[in-house]
Amino acid sequence: MPSEFFNTSEVLEAILETIDEGIHVIDPKGQTIFYNGVAANHDGMKRSEVLGKPLLEAFPSLNHKSSTLLRVIKSEKPIYNYSQSYVNAHGRIIETLNTTLPIYVDGFMIGAIEIAKDYSSLKQLSERLADLESSLKTIKSPERKTAGNGGLYSFTEILTCDKGFKGLISQGKKAARSTSSVLVYGESGVGKELFVQSIHQESSRSKEPFIAQNCAALPESLLESLLFGTAKGSYTGAVERQGLFELANGGTLFLDELQSMPIDLQAKLLRVLEDGFIRRIGGTKSVQVNVRIMAAMNIDPKKAVSENRLRPDLFYRLNVLSYELPPLRERIDDIELLSEHFISIFNSKLGLSIKGMDKKTKDYFRKYHWPGNVRELKHTLEFMMNHTENDVLNLEDLPQFLKKRNPSEKILPLREAMIEMETKLITEALLQTNGNVFQASKLLQIPRQTLQYKIKKHI
C-alpha cells in the first residue's frame, strides 16, 4: 500500500499498541487521551472505562499525590522506575513499575505519558517463595540437599587439581570458622554460589537456613520488601510478612550480583551489617536478626566502586573476607577433570555410556576461552551427549558456534558473517545464564523482546 494512504496518527497508535508494555497518556487536565491494550490488561480495566475519562474517575483510589501521571503534570518533571500500588474501579489491587514523562511540543507541555510494567504476578511469586522459605525453615535435617537449610554443596564437592584454587578452598574452610561477612567475586559460571554454600555448610550455621537472592532479578521496591518484609497497611493490600533477613535468622543470607542492588538499598544493607537490626517496610518496630551475609559479584568490586555501582563503605565492610575465584581458562588442568565428572553425571541422567572425549576434542577444550566458565563447560557437554551418535565425544558433536572453522574456507558475505556472529553471541549468553532470556538480554544489553525475536529467527 502506498505510504500516502497511511495516517500518521494511525501509524503511531498501531506502534504503541504493539509495544509489550502499558502505555497511558493524559492531557494537562488529567483526562486520558491514549490507553493501549496492555495497560488495560495490567489495570484490569476495559479501555472504554478509561479512554476519554478523567484519571481520578477511572481510578478512584488514586489522588493528585499518589498518581504518578498527575504528579508529572503538576511538576513537569519525569519519574523513573516508580512502583505504584492502587485499587482499580473493580476493587482489584494493581501493582506496576512506572516510568512517567512529560510530553512537550514546541516547548509547551501538552500532557504526560506513562510506561508501566505489571509486576503483580512477579511480586506474588516472590512472596509465595518467601512463604515457602518460611514454612521450610521449620524442617531441620542434618543431611545435605534438604529443604531445611537450603545448602546444596560442600567443599568436598568442589573438584579441582589447580594449586591456586585448592588454596582458596583452604581459605574458605578457615572463613567457615568466622562470623564475618564474605564477598566472593569472579566471572559468571566460576562457582561463586557453590563456594559460599560450602562455607555455610562447613560453619556452625550449617543446620540453619541458607537463603539466596539475586539482586538483579527484581525491581528495587520489590527487592526491598522481599529482604526486609512488610508491615500491615504499609501499602494497599500489604500484610504482615517476614523478609529474607528474618527468614535467614540464625543462618546465612546470600546476595548474588550485589552490584545490581540500588545504591539506596545498599545503604540499608550496610546498616544491617553494622547493627544487626531490620525494620519491615511501613513498620515502626526494629527487629534484631542474627544473619551472616555473603555476597557475590561478577565484576571486580573495585571497578564496581569506581563506576558508582557499589558503595565504598559497603565494599570496605564486606572486604574483610573476600575471595576472587579464577576463571576456568586459568585452571587448564581442571577442564579435563570436570569434563569427566560431567560426562559421568550425564551418562547416569541420560542413560548413556559415553566413554569420554577423543584427543582432538580434549585439545580444543584446553585451547578454548570458556567465557561462561564451568557452567558453559557443563552445558556444552550436555549438548554434545544429547546429540552424539558415538561412544566417544568428538569435534562433530560440538554446538554449532563452537565448531572450528576451516582456515581455507572462503570469507563469508558480510550479512551471513554478522548473522553467524550474532547467533554465536546469543548462544553464549544463553549458556552463561542457563537459558534465562531476561538475564541474557541484560548481558547482551538489548531489550528482552528483541532477544526473543532473534532467538526465534536464528536459533
Coordinates of C-alpha atoms in Angstrom, one line a residue:
M1 CA 0.0 0.0 0.0
P2 CA 1.5 3.4 -0.9
S3 CA 2.7 5.5 2.0
E4 CA 0.3 8.4 1.2
F5 CA -2.6 6.2 2.3
F6 CA -1.2 6.0 5.9
N7 CA -2.4 8.4 8.5
T8 CA 0.5 9.4 10.8
S9 CA -1.6 9.2 14.0
E10 CA -3.0 5.8 13.0
V11 CA 0.6 4.5 12.4
L12 CA 1.7 5.9 15.8
E13 CA -1.3 4.3 17.5
A14 CA -0.6 1.0 15.8
I15 CA 3.1 1.2 17.0
L16 CA 2.1 1.9 20.6
E17 CA -0.4 -1.0 20.5
T18 CA 2.4 -3.4 19.6
I19 CA 4.7 -2.4 22.5
D20 CA 4.7 -5.1 25.2
E21 CA 4.3 -2.5 28.0
G22 CA 1.3 -0.5 29.2
I23 CA 1.1 3.0 27.7
H24 CA -1.2 5.6 29.3
V25 CA -1.3 9.2 28.2
I26 CA -3.3 12.1 29.7
D27 CA -3.7 15.7 28.8
P28 CA -2.9 18.6 31.1
K29 CA -6.4 18.4 32.6
G30 CA -5.8 14.8 33.7
Q31 CA -8.1 13.2 31.0
T32 CA -7.0 10.0 29.3
I33 CA -6.3 10.5 25.6
F34 CA -4.5 7.2 24.9
Y35 CA -4.6 3.9 26.7
N36 CA -3.3 0.7 25.0
G37 CA -4.5 -2.8 25.4
V38 CA -1.5 -3.9 27.5
A39 CA -2.2 -1.1 30.0
A40 CA -5.9 -2.1 30.2
N41 CA -4.8 -5.7 30.9
H42 CA -2.4 -4.6 33.6
D43 CA -5.1 -2.4 35.3
G44 CA -7.9 -5.0 35.0
M45 CA -10.0 -2.4 33.2
K46 CA -11.8 -2.1 29.8
R47 CA -10.4 0.6 27.6
S48 CA -13.8 2.2 27.4
E49 CA -13.8 2.6 31.1
V50 CA -10.6 4.8 30.9
L51 CA -10.4 6.5 27.5
G52 CA -11.8 10.0 27.5
K53 CA -12.4 9.9 31.2
P54 CA -10.7 11.9 34.0
L55 CA -8.0 9.8 35.5
L56 CA -9.4 10.0 39.1
E57 CA -12.8 9.0 37.9
A58 CA -11.4 5.8 36.3
F59 CA -9.1 5.1 39.3
P60 CA -10.9 6.5 42.3
S61 CA -8.4 5.1 44.8
L62 CA -5.7 7.5 43.4
N63 CA -5.4 11.1 44.1
H64 CA -3.2 14.0 42.9
K65 CA -0.3 12.9 45.2
S66 CA -0.4 9.2 44.6
S67 CA -0.9 9.3 40.8
T68 CA 2.4 9.4 39.0
L69 CA 0.7 10.9 35.9
L70 CA -0.9 13.7 37.8
R71 CA 2.3 14.4 39.7
V72 CA 4.2 14.8 36.5
I73 CA 1.6 17.1 35.1
K74 CA 2.0 19.3 38.1
S75 CA 5.8 19.2 38.5
E76 CA 6.7 18.8 34.8
K77 CA 9.5 16.5 35.9
P78 CA 9.9 12.9 34.9
I79 CA 9.6 10.0 37.4
Y80 CA 11.6 6.9 36.7
N81 CA 11.1 3.3 37.8
Y82 CA 8.5 4.1 40.5
S83 CA 6.5 1.3 42.0
Q84 CA 2.8 2.1 42.3
S85 CA 0.1 0.1 44.2
Y86 CA -3.6 1.0 43.9
V87 CA -7.1 -0.4 43.7
N88 CA -8.9 -0.3 40.3
A89 CA -12.6 0.6 39.9
H90 CA -13.5 -3.1 40.4
G91 CA -11.7 -3.5 43.7
R92 CA -8.7 -5.4 42.3
I93 CA -5.2 -4.5 43.7
I94 CA -2.9 -3.4 40.9
E95 CA 0.9 -3.1 41.2
T96 CA 3.0 -1.6 38.5
L97 CA 6.5 -0.3 37.9
N98 CA 6.2 3.0 36.1
T99 CA 8.3 5.5 34.2
T100 CA 6.3 8.7 33.7
L101 CA 7.4 11.5 31.4
P102 CA 6.1 15.0 30.5
I103 CA 5.3 15.5 26.8
Y104 CA 6.4 18.7 25.1
V105 CA 5.5 20.2 21.8
D106 CA 7.2 23.4 20.7
G107 CA 8.3 24.0 24.3
F108 CA 4.9 23.6 25.8
M109 CA 3.8 20.6 27.9
I110 CA 0.7 19.0 26.3
G111 CA 0.4 16.0 28.6
A112 CA 2.2 13.1 30.3
I113 CA 2.9 9.6 29.2
E114 CA 3.3 6.6 31.5
I115 CA 5.1 3.4 30.5
A116 CA 4.1 0.7 33.0
K117 CA 5.3 -2.8 33.7
D118 CA 3.0 -5.1 35.6
Y119 CA 4.8 -6.9 38.4
S120 CA 1.8 -8.0 40.5
S121 CA 2.4 -11.6 39.4
L122 CA 6.1 -11.3 40.0
K123 CA 5.5 -9.9 43.5
Q124 CA 3.0 -12.6 44.3
L125 CA 5.5 -15.3 43.2
S126 CA 8.3 -13.8 45.3
E127 CA 6.0 -13.6 48.3
R128 CA 5.0 -17.2 47.8
L129 CA 8.6 -18.2 47.6
A130 CA 9.2 -16.2 50.8
D131 CA 6.3 -18.0 52.4
L132 CA 7.7 -21.3 51.2
E133 CA 11.1 -20.5 52.7
S134 CA 9.3 -19.7 56.0
S135 CA 7.5 -23.0 56.1
L136 CA 10.6 -25.0 55.1
K137 CA 12.6 -23.2 57.7
T138 CA 10.9 -25.4 60.4
I139 CA 12.2 -28.5 58.7
K140 CA 15.5 -29.3 60.2
S141 CA 17.7 -32.1 58.9
P142 CA 21.5 -32.7 59.1
E143 CA 21.6 -34.3 55.7
R144 CA 22.7 -32.4 52.6
K145 CA 20.2 -31.3 50.0
T146 CA 17.4 -30.9 52.4
A147 CA 14.9 -28.0 52.3
G148 CA 15.7 -27.2 55.9
N149 CA 18.9 -25.2 55.3
G150 CA 18.9 -24.7 51.6
G151 CA 22.6 -25.5 51.4
L152 CA 23.4 -27.8 48.5
Y153 CA 27.1 -28.1 48.3
S154 CA 30.2 -28.6 50.5
F155 CA 33.9 -28.2 49.9
T156 CA 34.3 -31.9 49.2
E157 CA 32.2 -31.4 46.0
I158 CA 34.4 -28.7 44.5
L159 CA 36.5 -30.6 42.0
T160 CA 39.9 -29.1 41.2
C161 CA 43.5 -30.1 40.8
D162 CA 44.6 -26.4 40.5
K163 CA 47.0 -25.4 43.2
G164 CA 45.7 -21.9 43.5
F165 CA 42.1 -22.9 43.7
K166 CA 43.0 -25.5 46.3
G167 CA 44.5 -22.6 48.3
L168 CA 41.2 -20.7 48.0
I169 CA 39.3 -23.7 49.3
S170 CA 41.7 -23.9 52.3
Q171 CA 41.0 -20.2 53.0
G172 CA 37.2 -20.8 52.6
K173 CA 37.4 -23.5 55.3
K174 CA 39.0 -21.0 57.7
A175 CA 36.3 -18.5 56.8
A176 CA 33.7 -21.1 57.9
R177 CA 35.0 -20.7 61.4
S178 CA 34.3 -17.0 61.4
T179 CA 31.1 -15.0 61.6
S180 CA 32.4 -12.2 59.4
S181 CA 30.7 -11.3 56.1
V182 CA 32.0 -12.8 53.0
L183 CA 32.5 -11.3 49.5
V184 CA 33.2 -13.6 46.5
Y185 CA 33.8 -12.3 43.0
G186 CA 34.6 -13.7 39.7
E187 CA 33.2 -14.2 36.2
S188 CA 29.8 -15.8 35.6
G189 CA 29.9 -19.5 35.9
V190 CA 33.0 -19.9 38.1
G191 CA 31.1 -21.4 41.0
K192 CA 30.6 -18.5 43.4
E193 CA 27.4 -19.8 44.9
L194 CA 28.9 -23.3 45.3
F195 CA 31.8 -21.7 47.2
V196 CA 29.6 -19.7 49.6
Q197 CA 27.3 -22.6 50.2
S198 CA 30.4 -24.7 51.1
I199 CA 31.4 -22.1 53.6
H200 CA 27.9 -22.2 55.1
Q201 CA 27.9 -26.0 55.2
E202 CA 31.3 -26.0 57.0
S203 CA 30.2 -23.5 59.5
S204 CA 28.3 -23.7 62.8
R205 CA 25.3 -22.4 61.0
S206 CA 25.0 -25.5 58.7
K207 CA 21.8 -26.7 60.3
E208 CA 20.2 -23.2 59.9
P209 CA 18.8 -21.7 56.7
F210 CA 20.8 -20.8 53.7
I211 CA 18.8 -18.4 51.6
A212 CA 19.9 -17.0 48.3
Q213 CA 18.6 -13.9 46.5
N214 CA 19.7 -12.5 43.1
C215 CA 19.8 -8.7 43.4
A216 CA 19.4 -8.2 39.7
A217 CA 16.2 -10.2 39.4
L218 CA 13.7 -7.8 40.9
P219 CA 12.7 -4.0 40.8
E220 CA 14.1 -2.0 43.8
S221 CA 10.8 -1.7 45.8
L222 CA 10.1 -5.4 45.4
L223 CA 13.6 -6.4 46.4
E224 CA 13.4 -4.2 49.4
S225 CA 10.1 -5.7 50.6
L226 CA 11.4 -9.2 49.9
L227 CA 14.6 -8.5 52.0
F228 CA 13.0 -6.6 54.9
G229 CA 9.4 -7.8 54.9
T230 CA 6.3 -5.6 55.1
A231 CA 4.0 -4.3 57.9
K232 CA 0.3 -4.5 57.5
G233 CA -1.1 -1.4 55.8
S234 CA 2.3 -0.2 54.6
Y235 CA 0.8 -0.1 51.1
T236 CA -2.5 -1.1 49.6
G237 CA -3.1 -4.8 50.3
A238 CA 0.1 -5.2 52.4
V239 CA 0.1 -7.8 55.1
E240 CA 2.5 -8.7 57.9
R241 CA 5.2 -10.6 56.2
Q242 CA 8.7 -11.7 57.2
G243 CA 11.5 -10.7 54.9
L244 CA 14.5 -12.8 53.9
F245 CA 16.6 -11.3 56.8
E246 CA 14.1 -12.7 59.3
L247 CA 13.7 -16.0 57.5
A248 CA 17.5 -16.5 57.4
N249 CA 17.8 -15.7 61.1
G250 CA 20.5 -17.9 62.6
G251 CA 21.8 -18.8 59.2
T252 CA 23.2 -17.2 56.1
L253 CA 21.7 -14.8 53.5
F254 CA 23.5 -14.9 50.2
L255 CA 23.1 -11.8 47.9
D256 CA 24.1 -12.6 44.4
E257 CA 25.0 -9.8 41.8
L258 CA 25.4 -7.3 44.7
Q259 CA 26.5 -4.6 42.3
S260 CA 23.0 -4.6 40.8
M261 CA 21.4 -3.7 44.1
P262 CA 20.3 0.0 44.0
I263 CA 22.6 2.4 45.9
D264 CA 19.9 3.5 48.4
L265 CA 19.1 -0.1 49.2
Q266 CA 22.9 -0.8 49.7
A267 CA 22.8 1.9 52.5
K268 CA 20.1 -0.1 54.3
L269 CA 22.1 -3.3 53.9
L270 CA 25.1 -1.6 55.4
R271 CA 23.1 -0.5 58.5
V272 CA 22.0 -4.1 59.0
L273 CA 25.6 -5.2 58.8
E274 CA 26.6 -2.6 61.3
D275 CA 23.9 -3.0 64.0
G276 CA 22.1 -6.2 63.1
F277 CA 18.6 -4.6 63.2
I278 CA 16.0 -4.5 60.4
R279 CA 12.6 -2.8 60.1
R280 CA 9.8 -4.0 57.9
I281 CA 8.6 -1.6 55.3
G282 CA 5.9 0.6 56.8
G283 CA 6.7 -0.7 60.3
T284 CA 7.8 1.2 63.4
K285 CA 9.5 -1.7 65.3
S286 CA 13.1 -2.7 64.8
V287 CA 13.9 -6.4 64.9
Q288 CA 17.3 -7.9 65.7
V289 CA 18.5 -10.6 63.4
N290 CA 21.5 -12.9 63.6
V291 CA 22.3 -13.4 59.9
R292 CA 25.7 -13.9 58.2
I293 CA 25.8 -12.0 55.0
M294 CA 27.6 -13.5 52.0
A295 CA 27.7 -11.6 48.7
A296 CA 28.9 -12.3 45.2
M297 CA 29.7 -10.1 42.2
N298 CA 30.6 -11.0 38.6
I299 CA 32.9 -7.9 38.3
D300 CA 35.8 -6.7 40.3
P301 CA 34.4 -4.8 43.4
K302 CA 37.0 -2.0 43.0
K303 CA 35.7 -1.5 39.4
A304 CA 32.1 -1.5 40.8
V305 CA 33.0 1.2 43.3
S306 CA 34.7 3.3 40.6
E307 CA 31.6 3.0 38.4
N308 CA 29.3 4.0 41.4
R309 CA 27.6 0.6 41.3
L310 CA 28.8 -0.3 44.8
R311 CA 29.0 2.0 47.8
P312 CA 32.6 2.3 49.0
D313 CA 31.6 2.0 52.7
L314 CA 29.7 -1.2 51.9
F315 CA 32.7 -2.6 50.0
Y316 CA 35.1 -1.9 52.9
R317 CA 32.6 -3.5 55.3
L318 CA 32.4 -6.7 53.1
N319 CA 36.1 -6.8 52.1
V320 CA 37.2 -8.4 55.4
L321 CA 36.9 -11.9 53.9
S322 CA 37.0 -11.6 50.1
Y323 CA 37.9 -14.2 47.5
E324 CA 38.4 -13.9 43.8
L325 CA 37.6 -17.2 42.1
P326 CA 39.7 -17.8 38.9
P327 CA 38.1 -18.4 35.5
L328 CA 38.3 -21.8 34.0
R329 CA 40.8 -20.8 31.4
E330 CA 43.3 -20.2 34.2
R331 CA 42.7 -23.7 35.5
I332 CA 43.6 -25.6 32.4
D333 CA 44.0 -29.0 34.1
D334 CA 40.6 -28.7 35.7
I335 CA 38.9 -28.7 32.3
E336 CA 39.5 -32.5 31.7
L337 CA 38.8 -33.3 35.3
L338 CA 35.4 -31.5 35.2
S339 CA 34.6 -32.9 31.8
E340 CA 35.0 -36.4 33.1
H341 CA 32.8 -35.6 36.1
F342 CA 30.0 -34.1 33.9
I343 CA 30.2 -37.0 31.4
S344 CA 29.7 -39.4 34.3
I345 CA 26.7 -37.3 35.6
F346 CA 25.0 -37.1 32.2
N347 CA 25.7 -40.8 31.5
S348 CA 23.6 -41.6 34.6
K349 CA 21.0 -38.9 33.9
L350 CA 20.5 -39.7 30.2
G351 CA 21.0 -43.4 30.3
L352 CA 24.1 -43.3 28.2
S353 CA 27.6 -45.0 28.3
I354 CA 29.9 -42.3 26.8
K355 CA 33.5 -43.3 27.5
G356 CA 34.9 -39.8 27.2
M357 CA 36.3 -37.4 24.6
D358 CA 38.9 -38.0 21.8
K359 CA 42.2 -36.3 21.8
K360 CA 41.3 -33.5 19.4
T361 CA 38.3 -32.6 21.5
K362 CA 40.4 -32.5 24.6
D363 CA 42.9 -30.3 22.9
Y364 CA 40.1 -28.0 21.7
F365 CA 38.7 -27.7 25.2
R366 CA 42.1 -26.8 26.6
K367 CA 42.5 -24.0 24.0
Y368 CA 39.0 -22.6 24.1
H369 CA 38.5 -19.4 26.2
W370 CA 35.4 -20.6 28.1
P371 CA 33.7 -17.2 28.7
G372 CA 30.9 -19.0 30.6
N373 CA 33.4 -21.0 32.7
V374 CA 32.3 -24.2 34.4
R375 CA 28.6 -23.5 33.7
E376 CA 29.4 -23.3 29.9
L377 CA 31.5 -26.4 30.0
K378 CA 28.7 -28.3 31.7
H379 CA 26.0 -27.2 29.2
T380 CA 28.4 -27.8 26.2
L381 CA 28.9 -31.4 27.3
E382 CA 25.2 -31.9 28.0
F383 CA 24.5 -30.7 24.4
M384 CA 27.2 -33.0 23.0
M385 CA 25.9 -36.0 24.8
N386 CA 22.4 -35.4 23.7
H387 CA 23.5 -35.2 20.0
T388 CA 26.3 -37.7 19.6
E389 CA 25.9 -41.0 17.8
N390 CA 29.2 -42.4 19.1
D391 CA 30.5 -43.7 22.4
V392 CA 33.4 -41.2 22.4
L393 CA 32.7 -37.4 22.0
N394 CA 34.4 -35.7 19.1
L395 CA 34.5 -32.3 17.5
E396 CA 31.5 -33.0 15.3
D397 CA 29.4 -33.2 18.5
L398 CA 30.2 -29.6 19.4
P399 CA 27.4 -26.9 19.3
Q400 CA 27.5 -25.1 16.0
F401 CA 29.0 -21.9 17.4
L402 CA 31.9 -23.9 18.9
K403 CA 32.9 -25.8 15.9
K404 CA 36.2 -24.8 14.3
R405 CA 36.1 -23.0 11.0
N406 CA 38.2 -24.4 8.2
P407 CA 41.1 -21.8 7.7
S408 CA 40.9 -22.4 3.9
E409 CA 37.1 -21.7 3.8
K410 CA 36.1 -18.7 1.7
I411 CA 35.2 -15.5 3.5
L412 CA 31.5 -15.3 4.2
P413 CA 29.4 -12.4 2.8
L414 CA 29.2 -9.7 5.5
R415 CA 25.5 -10.3 6.2
E416 CA 26.0 -14.0 6.7
A417 CA 29.0 -13.4 8.9
M418 CA 27.1 -10.9 11.0
I419 CA 24.2 -13.4 11.5
E420 CA 26.7 -16.1 12.4
M421 CA 28.4 -13.8 15.0
E422 CA 25.0 -12.7 16.4
T423 CA 23.9 -16.3 16.7
K424 CA 27.2 -17.2 18.5
L425 CA 26.9 -14.3 21.0
I426 CA 23.3 -15.1 21.7
T427 CA 24.0 -18.8 22.2
E428 CA 27.0 -18.0 24.5
A429 CA 24.8 -15.6 26.5
L430 CA 22.1 -18.2 26.9
L431 CA 24.7 -20.8 28.0
Q432 CA 26.1 -18.4 30.6
T433 CA 22.7 -17.6 32.0
N434 CA 21.4 -21.2 32.0
G435 CA 18.8 -20.3 29.3
N436 CA 17.4 -17.3 31.2
V437 CA 16.3 -14.9 28.4
F438 CA 15.9 -11.9 30.7
Q439 CA 19.4 -12.3 32.1
A440 CA 20.8 -13.0 28.7
S441 CA 19.2 -9.8 27.3
K442 CA 20.9 -7.8 30.1
L443 CA 24.3 -9.5 29.3
L444 CA 23.9 -8.6 25.6
Q445 CA 22.5 -5.1 26.5
I446 CA 19.4 -5.5 24.2
P447 CA 15.7 -5.5 25.1
R448 CA 14.2 -8.8 26.1
Q449 CA 11.6 -8.7 23.2
T450 CA 14.5 -8.1 20.7
L451 CA 16.4 -11.1 22.0
Q452 CA 13.3 -13.3 21.9
Y453 CA 12.7 -12.3 18.3
K454 CA 16.4 -13.1 17.4
I455 CA 16.2 -16.5 19.1
K456 CA 13.1 -17.5 17.1
K457 CA 14.8 -16.2 13.9
H458 CA 18.3 -17.6 14.2
I459 CA 18.4 -20.4 16.8

